[in-house]
C-alpha cells in the first residue's frame, strides 16, 4: 500500500537540496538516506534520498541524480510516496494511517449517525475528516482530541463530541448588536 509521506517545496541553495513538507509522523523512518520513494507525478520518480538535514525548522532533502538548483526546482510540488505494508501500524496507539480511517462511520457520543469518512485533509494546523452525510452533503470534522473522542477500528467507527454548530445549525452566536444598549449611549 502506498502512503504520501511528503511534498517537495522549493529548491534550497545551488546544490540540489529541496524543502519538504512532511506528511508523516515517522519522517526518520520514511524519509531517511537510502529511502526510495515513488512520486506523483510518476514521471519525476522514483527518487532515492541521498541526504537530509533540518535547517531553520524545515526538512531539506537531496536526491540522487539531482545536482543543481534547476533540477531541484523541477521537482517542486511533487508528492513523495512510500510503500508500506498494509498490516503495519504506527508505533503510537493514538496515531493512525489514513487508510485505517477511511470509510469509518462517524457517530456522536450520544449515538447519532453523522456519516462516513470519505477523505482526510492534512492542513498545516490540523487534520480534517471530510465526512459524507446520509443526505449526500459533506461536513468537515477537525481531527483533534477534544472533538474526536474515540477511534474504534474493530467497530469501524469514529466517535465525536462536536461543539454546537459543527455538524448542525445550533450554533450560539453572540453579537454585540444583540446586546442591550448601555444607558446614555447614543446610536
PDB file of C-alpha atoms in Angstrom:
ATOM      1  CA  UNK A   1       0.000   0.000   0.000  1.00  0.00           C
ATOM      2  CA  UNK A   2       1.209   3.492  -0.775  1.00  0.00           C
ATOM      3  CA  UNK A   3       1.222   6.450   1.629  1.00  0.00           C
ATOM      4  CA  UNK A   4       2.028  10.075   0.836  1.00  0.00           C
ATOM      5  CA  UNK A   5       4.859  10.995   3.199  1.00  0.00           C
ATOM      6  CA  UNK A   6       5.806  14.432   1.908  1.00  0.00           C
ATOM      7  CA  UNK A   7       5.545  17.128  -0.720  1.00  0.00           C
ATOM      8  CA  UNK A   8       8.575  18.757  -2.281  1.00  0.00           C
ATOM      9  CA  UNK A   9       8.719  22.523  -1.880  1.00  0.00           C
ATOM     10  CA  UNK A  10      11.160  24.944  -3.430  1.00  0.00           C
ATOM     11  CA  UNK A  11      14.839  24.490  -4.096  1.00  0.00           C
ATOM     12  CA  UNK A  12      17.249  25.472  -1.330  1.00  0.00           C
ATOM     13  CA  UNK A  13      20.717  26.634  -2.311  1.00  0.00           C
ATOM     14  CA  UNK A  14      22.523  25.691  -5.523  1.00  0.00           C
ATOM     15  CA  UNK A  15      23.492  22.046  -4.911  1.00  0.00           C
ATOM     16  CA  UNK A  16      20.084  20.403  -5.444  1.00  0.00           C
ATOM     17  CA  UNK A  17      18.576  20.471  -1.952  1.00  0.00           C
ATOM     18  CA  UNK A  18      14.804  20.900  -1.678  1.00  0.00           C
ATOM     19  CA  UNK A  19      12.498  21.804   1.192  1.00  0.00           C
ATOM     20  CA  UNK A  20       9.969  19.113   2.078  1.00  0.00           C
ATOM     21  CA  UNK A  21       6.544  19.475   3.665  1.00  0.00           C
ATOM     22  CA  UNK A  22       6.487  16.389   5.883  1.00  0.00           C
ATOM     23  CA  UNK A  23       3.225  14.398   5.851  1.00  0.00           C
ATOM     24  CA  UNK A  24       4.229  11.529   8.081  1.00  0.00           C
ATOM     25  CA  UNK A  25       4.629  11.191  11.837  1.00  0.00           C
ATOM     26  CA  UNK A  26       7.659   8.988  11.173  1.00  0.00           C
ATOM     27  CA  UNK A  27       9.983  11.089   8.982  1.00  0.00           C
ATOM     28  CA  UNK A  28      13.119   9.406  10.298  1.00  0.00           C
ATOM     29  CA  UNK A  29      11.726   6.069   9.105  1.00  0.00           C
ATOM     30  CA  UNK A  30      10.189   7.147   5.782  1.00  0.00           C
ATOM     31  CA  UNK A  31      12.487   9.997   4.709  1.00  0.00           C
ATOM     32  CA  UNK A  32      15.934   8.758   5.715  1.00  0.00           C
ATOM     33  CA  UNK A  33      19.002   8.428   3.460  1.00  0.00           C
ATOM     34  CA  UNK A  34      18.679   5.479   1.095  1.00  0.00           C
ATOM     35  CA  UNK A  35      14.862   5.513   1.037  1.00  0.00           C
ATOM     36  CA  UNK A  36      13.430   5.044  -2.442  1.00  0.00           C
ATOM     37  CA  UNK A  37      10.146   6.860  -2.941  1.00  0.00           C
ATOM     38  CA  UNK A  38       7.572   6.755  -5.699  1.00  0.00           C
ATOM     39  CA  UNK A  39       6.273  10.114  -6.871  1.00  0.00           C
ATOM     40  CA  UNK A  40       3.150  11.843  -8.096  1.00  0.00           C
ATOM     41  CA  UNK A  41       3.507  12.677 -10.914  1.00  0.00           C
ATOM     42  CA  UNK A  42       5.114   9.305 -11.557  1.00  0.00           C
ATOM     43  CA  UNK A  43       7.285  10.730 -14.352  1.00  0.00           C
ATOM     44  CA  UNK A  44       9.537  12.509 -11.816  1.00  0.00           C
ATOM     45  CA  UNK A  45      10.421   9.376  -9.864  1.00  0.00           C
ATOM     46  CA  UNK A  46      11.300   7.142  -8.289  1.00  0.00           C
ATOM     47  CA  UNK A  47      13.591   9.286  -6.150  1.00  0.00           C
ATOM     48  CA  UNK A  48      16.320   7.987  -3.836  1.00  0.00           C
ATOM     49  CA  UNK A  49      17.145  10.131  -0.816  1.00  0.00           C
ATOM     50  CA  UNK A  50      20.862  10.851  -0.742  1.00  0.00           C
ATOM     51  CA  UNK A  51      20.942  13.029   2.379  1.00  0.00           C
ATOM     52  CA  UNK A  52      18.736  15.052   4.656  1.00  0.00           C
ATOM     53  CA  UNK A  53      19.000  17.677   7.344  1.00  0.00           C
ATOM     54  CA  UNK A  54      16.880  20.152   9.245  1.00  0.00           C
ATOM     55  CA  UNK A  55      17.553  23.826   8.558  1.00  0.00           C
ATOM     56  CA  UNK A  56      15.594  26.606  10.304  1.00  0.00           C
ATOM     57  CA  UNK A  57      12.871  24.127  11.269  1.00  0.00           C
ATOM     58  CA  UNK A  58      12.393  22.776   7.728  1.00  0.00           C
ATOM     59  CA  UNK A  59      13.446  19.398   6.376  1.00  0.00           C
ATOM     60  CA  UNK A  60      15.878  19.638   3.480  1.00  0.00           C
ATOM     61  CA  UNK A  61      16.483  16.590   1.286  1.00  0.00           C
ATOM     62  CA  UNK A  62      18.891  15.896  -1.543  1.00  0.00           C
ATOM     63  CA  UNK A  63      18.026  13.188  -4.051  1.00  0.00           C
ATOM     64  CA  UNK A  64      20.443  11.053  -6.061  1.00  0.00           C
ATOM     65  CA  UNK A  65      20.883  12.492  -9.553  1.00  0.00           C
ATOM     66  CA  UNK A  66      19.573  15.943  -8.609  1.00  0.00           C
ATOM     67  CA  UNK A  67      22.743  18.013  -8.510  1.00  0.00           C
ATOM     68  CA  UNK A  68      21.739  21.623  -9.061  1.00  0.00           C
ATOM     69  CA  UNK A  69      19.091  24.216  -8.310  1.00  0.00           C
ATOM     70  CA  UNK A  70      17.398  23.895 -11.716  1.00  0.00           C
ATOM     71  CA  UNK A  71      16.892  20.133 -11.326  1.00  0.00           C
ATOM     72  CA  UNK A  72      15.688  20.637  -7.748  1.00  0.00           C
ATOM     73  CA  UNK A  73      13.200  23.349  -8.756  1.00  0.00           C
ATOM     74  CA  UNK A  74      11.767  20.991 -11.412  1.00  0.00           C
ATOM     75  CA  UNK A  75      10.642  18.682  -8.570  1.00  0.00           C
ATOM     76  CA  UNK A  76       8.543  21.381  -6.863  1.00  0.00           C
ATOM     77  CA  UNK A  77       5.057  20.208  -5.717  1.00  0.00           C
ATOM     78  CA  UNK A  78       5.907  16.545  -6.344  1.00  0.00           C
ATOM     79  CA  UNK A  79       4.325  14.199  -3.808  1.00  0.00           C
ATOM     80  CA  UNK A  80       6.630  11.638  -2.187  1.00  0.00           C
ATOM     81  CA  UNK A  81       5.059   8.207  -1.744  1.00  0.00           C
ATOM     82  CA  UNK A  82       6.335   5.348   0.428  1.00  0.00           C
ATOM     83  CA  UNK A  83       5.369   1.703   0.039  1.00  0.00           C
ATOM     84  CA  UNK A  84       4.029   0.448   3.383  1.00  0.00           C
ATOM     85  CA  UNK A  85       2.851  -2.982   4.488  1.00  0.00           C
ATOM     86  CA  UNK A  86      -0.945  -2.637   4.982  1.00  0.00           C
ATOM     87  CA  UNK A  87      -0.717  -4.621   8.229  1.00  0.00           C
ATOM     88  CA  UNK A  88       1.880  -2.232   9.671  1.00  0.00           C
ATOM     89  CA  UNK A  89       0.551   0.087  12.371  1.00  0.00           C
ATOM     90  CA  UNK A  90       2.048   3.321  13.736  1.00  0.00           C
ATOM     91  CA  UNK A  91       4.137   2.916  16.878  1.00  0.00           C
ATOM     92  CA  UNK A  92       1.881   5.192  18.961  1.00  0.00           C
ATOM     93  CA  UNK A  93      -1.553   3.692  19.683  1.00  0.00           C
ATOM     94  CA  UNK A  94      -3.160   7.133  19.264  1.00  0.00           C
ATOM     95  CA  UNK A  95      -1.857   7.507  15.693  1.00  0.00           C
ATOM     96  CA  UNK A  96      -3.495   6.146  12.566  1.00  0.00           C
ATOM     97  CA  UNK A  97      -2.723   5.832   8.900  1.00  0.00           C
ATOM     98  CA  UNK A  98      -5.219   7.401   6.519  1.00  0.00           C
ATOM     99  CA  UNK A  99      -6.254   4.004   5.130  1.00  0.00           C
ATOM    100  CA  UNK A 100      -7.320   2.899   8.632  1.00  0.00           C
ATOM    101  CA  UNK A 101      -9.644   5.894   8.996  1.00  0.00           C
ATOM    102  CA  UNK A 102     -11.208   5.878   5.538  1.00  0.00           C
ATOM    103  CA  UNK A 103     -14.830   4.672   5.453  1.00  0.00           C
ATOM    104  CA  UNK A 104     -15.225   4.698   9.244  1.00  0.00           C
ATOM    105  CA  UNK A 105     -18.746   5.513  10.400  1.00  0.00           C
ATOM    106  CA  UNK A 106     -18.887   8.767  12.354  1.00  0.00           C
ATOM    107  CA  UNK A 107     -21.299   8.947  15.297  1.00  0.00           C
ATOM    108  CA  UNK A 108     -21.768  11.411  18.134  1.00  0.00           C
ATOM    109  CA  UNK A 109     -21.185  10.421  21.762  1.00  0.00           C
ATOM    110  CA  UNK A 110     -24.953  10.029  22.147  1.00  0.00           C
ATOM    111  CA  UNK A 111     -25.155   7.647  19.181  1.00  0.00           C
ATOM    112  CA  UNK A 112     -26.458   9.946  16.427  1.00  0.00           C
ATOM    113  CA  UNK A 113     -25.165   8.947  12.984  1.00  0.00           C
ATOM    114  CA  UNK A 114     -23.235  11.748  11.290  1.00  0.00           C
ATOM    115  CA  UNK A 115     -21.912   9.959   8.188  1.00  0.00           C
ATOM    116  CA  UNK A 116     -18.833   8.223   6.791  1.00  0.00           C
ATOM    117  CA  UNK A 117     -15.244   9.445   6.409  1.00  0.00           C
ATOM    118  CA  UNK A 118     -14.525   9.819   2.694  1.00  0.00           C
ATOM    119  CA  UNK A 119     -11.319  11.861   2.834  1.00  0.00           C
ATOM    120  CA  UNK A 120      -8.666  13.069   5.247  1.00  0.00           C
ATOM    121  CA  UNK A 121      -7.306  16.540   4.566  1.00  0.00           C
ATOM    122  CA  UNK A 122      -3.876  17.331   6.004  1.00  0.00           C
ATOM    123  CA  UNK A 123      -3.602  21.018   6.813  1.00  0.00           C
ATOM    124  CA  UNK A 124      -0.645  22.764   8.466  1.00  0.00           C
ATOM    125  CA  UNK A 125      -2.533  23.332  11.730  1.00  0.00           C
ATOM    126  CA  UNK A 126      -4.509  20.065  11.967  1.00  0.00           C
ATOM    127  CA  UNK A 127      -6.029  17.219  10.002  1.00  0.00           C
ATOM    128  CA  UNK A 128      -9.681  17.229   8.956  1.00  0.00           C
ATOM    129  CA  UNK A 129     -12.080  14.377   8.357  1.00  0.00           C
ATOM    130  CA  UNK A 130     -14.269  15.013   5.319  1.00  0.00           C
ATOM    131  CA  UNK A 131     -17.495  13.216   6.256  1.00  0.00           C
ATOM    132  CA  UNK A 132     -20.261  12.417   3.798  1.00  0.00           C
ATOM    133  CA  UNK A 133     -23.648  12.630   5.467  1.00  0.00           C
ATOM    134  CA  UNK A 134     -26.507  10.277   4.603  1.00  0.00           C
ATOM    135  CA  UNK A 135     -28.155  13.078   2.553  1.00  0.00           C
ATOM    136  CA  UNK A 136     -25.015  13.428   0.397  1.00  0.00           C
ATOM    137  CA  UNK A 137     -23.763  16.691   1.905  1.00  0.00           C
ATOM    138  CA  UNK A 138     -20.314  16.931   3.455  1.00  0.00           C
ATOM    139  CA  UNK A 139     -19.133  18.177   6.825  1.00  0.00           C
ATOM    140  CA  UNK A 140     -15.556  18.797   7.955  1.00  0.00           C
ATOM    141  CA  UNK A 141     -14.582  17.486  11.384  1.00  0.00           C
ATOM    142  CA  UNK A 142     -11.256  18.620  12.900  1.00  0.00           C
ATOM    143  CA  UNK A 143      -9.271  15.529  13.905  1.00  0.00           C
ATOM    144  CA  UNK A 144      -8.404  16.817  17.370  1.00  0.00           C
ATOM    145  CA  UNK A 145      -8.680  15.063  20.717  1.00  0.00           C
ATOM    146  CA  UNK A 146     -11.316  17.482  22.043  1.00  0.00           C
ATOM    147  CA  UNK A 147     -13.732  16.584  19.211  1.00  0.00           C
ATOM    148  CA  UNK A 148     -12.788  13.061  18.095  1.00  0.00           C
ATOM    149  CA  UNK A 149     -13.071  11.226  21.395  1.00  0.00           C
ATOM    150  CA  UNK A 150     -12.587   7.655  20.164  1.00  0.00           C
ATOM    151  CA  UNK A 151     -11.431   5.705  17.123  1.00  0.00           C
ATOM    152  CA  UNK A 152     -12.647   2.103  17.249  1.00  0.00           C
ATOM    153  CA  UNK A 153     -11.111   0.177  14.351  1.00  0.00           C
ATOM    154  CA  UNK A 154     -12.797  -3.094  15.345  1.00  0.00           C
ATOM    155  CA  UNK A 155     -16.244  -1.483  15.279  1.00  0.00           C
ATOM    156  CA  UNK A 156     -15.222   0.655  12.275  1.00  0.00           C
ATOM    157  CA  UNK A 157     -16.373   3.911  13.862  1.00  0.00           C
ATOM    158  CA  UNK A 158     -15.158   7.298  14.985  1.00  0.00           C
ATOM    159  CA  UNK A 159     -16.960   8.840  17.955  1.00  0.00           C
ATOM    160  CA  UNK A 160     -17.166  12.624  18.085  1.00  0.00           C
ATOM    161  CA  UNK A 161     -18.294  15.185  20.637  1.00  0.00           C
ATOM    162  CA  UNK A 162     -18.943  18.168  18.352  1.00  0.00           C
ATOM    163  CA  UNK A 163     -19.281  21.707  19.650  1.00  0.00           C
ATOM    164  CA  UNK A 164     -22.545  23.484  18.774  1.00  0.00           C
ATOM    165  CA  UNK A 165     -22.659  24.452  15.112  1.00  0.00           C
ATOM    166  CA  UNK A 166     -20.055  21.997  13.840  1.00  0.00           C
ATOM    167  CA  UNK A 167     -22.492  19.470  12.397  1.00  0.00           C
ATOM    168  CA  UNK A 168     -25.771  21.306  12.861  1.00  0.00           C
ATOM    169  CA  UNK A 169     -27.200  24.800  12.867  1.00  0.00           C
ATOM    170  CA  UNK A 170     -27.478  25.135  16.646  1.00  0.00           C
ATOM    171  CA  UNK A 171     -24.503  27.457  16.953  1.00  0.00           C
ATOM    172  CA  UNK A 172     -24.806  30.019  19.685  1.00  0.00           C
ATOM    173  CA  UNK A 173     -23.898  33.320  18.085  1.00  0.00           C
ATOM    174  CA  UNK A 174     -23.118  36.184  20.387  1.00  0.00           C
ATOM    175  CA  UNK A 175     -23.136  39.574  18.768  1.00  0.00           C
ATOM    176  CA  UNK A 176     -22.640  42.987  20.258  1.00  0.00           C
ATOM    177  CA  UNK A 177     -25.589  44.140  18.140  1.00  0.00           C
ATOM    178  CA  UNK A 178     -27.879  41.815  20.101  1.00  0.00           C
ATOM    179  CA  UNK A 179     -26.841  43.223  23.466  1.00  0.00           C
ATOM    180  CA  UNK A 180     -28.949  45.796  25.259  1.00  0.00           C
ATOM    181  CA  UNK A 181     -27.596  49.313  24.642  1.00  0.00           C
ATOM    182  CA  UNK A 182     -25.927  50.995  27.579  1.00  0.00           C
ATOM    183  CA  UNK A 183     -27.833  53.821  29.279  1.00  0.00           C
ATOM    184  CA  UNK A 184     -26.757  57.131  27.830  1.00  0.00           C
ATOM    185  CA  UNK A 185     -25.148  55.576  24.780  1.00  0.00           C
ATOM    186  CA  UNK A 186     -26.087  57.233  21.539  1.00  0.00           C
ATOM    187  CA  UNK A 187     -26.659  55.320  18.369  1.00  0.00           C
TER     188      UNK A 187
END
